[in-house]
Amino acid sequence: MNQIALPLDWPVADEEEDFLISDANRIAFDHLKRWSLWPVPVTLLTGPRKSGRSLLGRIFVRKTGGRLFDDAERHDEETLFHAWNEALARRKPLLMIADLSPPGWDIRLPDLRSRLTATPHILIHDPDEELAGHLVLKLLADRGVIVPPDVSEFLVPRIERSYVAVQQVVDALDRAMMSYNRTMSVALIRRVLGEAGLIKRAKYRA
């Protein structure tokens, strides 16, 4: 099964087989995989920061030979307009990545605005419980921290569903393991994440 991983700051993955996929990002992944069926050879991808959208874009370009504009809303609008036209003329795929889609992305150039209105838009959602859990386990394993099954079952339902929160949890637990030189346990997670305010306290007391 193809999998796509959403990277955090450390380590930097850049291969498709490193990736994890769930319902939070499956539609985006499948859309990019079927780029030859797009109604126009351009797509706009949005999603939360740290959601793996940039890495997904790099992999897409490597596989298709297309073009990528990451943080597209920070690029010159004339440049984006000409890139859109060039993609249509050459039938080479173009992927734009932005924080928001129009109208949330304020576009002043009318010709670019009209083209983006006709451009397919795909979204990476906040991580579901499945993806958040796999991300925590994989990223800790990448740092040499093995999480026992009972610890994973305790942790995953109690952390915030965001990519930033996943990174914060991984960083906090990694620092704790280096500082305390102890085996990962529920007690350690209670202490470390409770002190850092990274665990939902109502469930944390349960």
Short mmCIF file of N, CA, C and O in Angstrom, two decimals, residues 44 46 72-74 77 98-108 113 116-117 121:
data_model
loop_
_atom_site.label_atom_id
_atom_site.label_comp_id
_atom_site.label_asym_id
_atom_site.label_seq_id
_atom_site.Cartn_x
_atom_site.Cartn_y
_atom_site.Cartn_z
N LEU A 44 -4.06 23.58 -6.80
CA LEU A 44 -3.72 24.35 -5.61
C LEU A 44 -3.89 23.44 -4.40
O LEU A 44 -4.96 22.86 -4.20
N THR A 46 -3.65 23.23 -0.26
CA THR A 46 -3.59 23.96 1.00
C THR A 46 -3.65 22.98 2.16
O THR A 46 -4.04 21.82 2.01
N ALA A 72 2.86 29.91 -2.37
CA ALA A 72 2.54 30.60 -3.63
C ALA A 72 2.06 32.03 -3.42
O ALA A 72 2.33 32.92 -4.24
N GLU A 73 1.36 32.27 -2.32
CA GLU A 73 0.84 33.61 -2.09
C GLU A 73 1.94 34.64 -1.85
O GLU A 73 1.68 35.84 -1.87
N ARG A 74 3.16 34.18 -1.63
CA ARG A 74 4.30 35.09 -1.43
C ARG A 74 5.08 35.33 -2.72
O ARG A 74 6.06 36.05 -2.72
N GLU A 77 2.63 37.82 -8.52
CA GLU A 77 1.42 37.34 -9.18
C GLU A 77 1.59 37.21 -10.69
O GLU A 77 1.03 36.29 -11.31
N ALA A 98 -0.30 26.82 -0.81
CA ALA A 98 -0.59 28.07 -0.11
C ALA A 98 -1.27 27.77 1.21
O ALA A 98 -1.75 26.67 1.46
N ASP A 99 -1.30 28.77 2.08
CA ASP A 99 -2.00 28.63 3.36
C ASP A 99 -3.51 28.60 3.15
O ASP A 99 -4.22 27.86 3.83
N LEU A 100 -4.00 29.42 2.21
CA LEU A 100 -5.43 29.54 1.97
C LEU A 100 -5.70 29.54 0.48
O LEU A 100 -4.83 29.91 -0.33
N SER A 101 -6.90 29.18 0.12
CA SER A 101 -7.33 29.30 -1.27
C SER A 101 -8.08 30.61 -1.44
O SER A 101 -8.57 31.18 -0.46
N PRO A 102 -8.19 31.12 -2.66
CA PRO A 102 -9.03 32.30 -2.86
C PRO A 102 -10.47 31.98 -2.41
O PRO A 102 -10.93 30.85 -2.61
N PRO A 103 -11.19 32.91 -1.79
CA PRO A 103 -10.86 34.32 -1.59
C PRO A 103 -10.03 34.60 -0.34
O PRO A 103 -9.69 35.75 -0.07
N GLY A 104 -9.73 33.58 0.45
CA GLY A 104 -8.89 33.82 1.62
C GLY A 104 -7.51 34.32 1.24
O GLY A 104 -6.89 35.08 1.97
N TRP A 105 -7.04 33.90 0.09
CA TRP A 105 -5.79 34.41 -0.48
C TRP A 105 -6.17 35.59 -1.37
O TRP A 105 -6.78 35.42 -2.41
N ASP A 106 -5.82 36.76 -0.95
CA ASP A 106 -6.22 37.99 -1.64
C ASP A 106 -5.36 38.17 -2.89
O ASP A 106 -4.18 38.50 -2.80
N ILE A 107 -5.95 37.95 -4.06
CA ILE A 107 -5.23 38.05 -5.33
C ILE A 107 -5.67 39.32 -6.04
O ILE A 107 -6.86 39.52 -6.30
N ARG A 108 -4.72 40.15 -6.36
CA ARG A 108 -5.04 41.44 -6.97
C ARG A 108 -5.09 41.39 -8.49
O ARG A 108 -5.79 42.18 -9.12
N ARG A 113 -6.57 35.62 -10.75
CA ARG A 113 -7.73 35.25 -9.94
C ARG A 113 -8.69 34.36 -10.73
O ARG A 113 -9.19 33.35 -10.21
N LEU A 116 -7.17 30.81 -11.12
CA LEU A 116 -7.21 30.02 -9.90
C LEU A 116 -8.63 29.61 -9.53
O LEU A 116 -8.84 28.59 -8.88
N THR A 117 -9.60 30.39 -9.97
CA THR A 117 -10.99 30.00 -9.77
C THR A 117 -11.30 28.71 -10.52
O THR A 117 -12.10 27.88 -10.08
N HIS A 121 -8.70 22.48 -6.32
CA HIS A 121 -8.16 22.78 -5.00
C HIS A 121 -8.26 21.54 -4.13
O HIS A 121 -9.34 20.95 -4.02
#
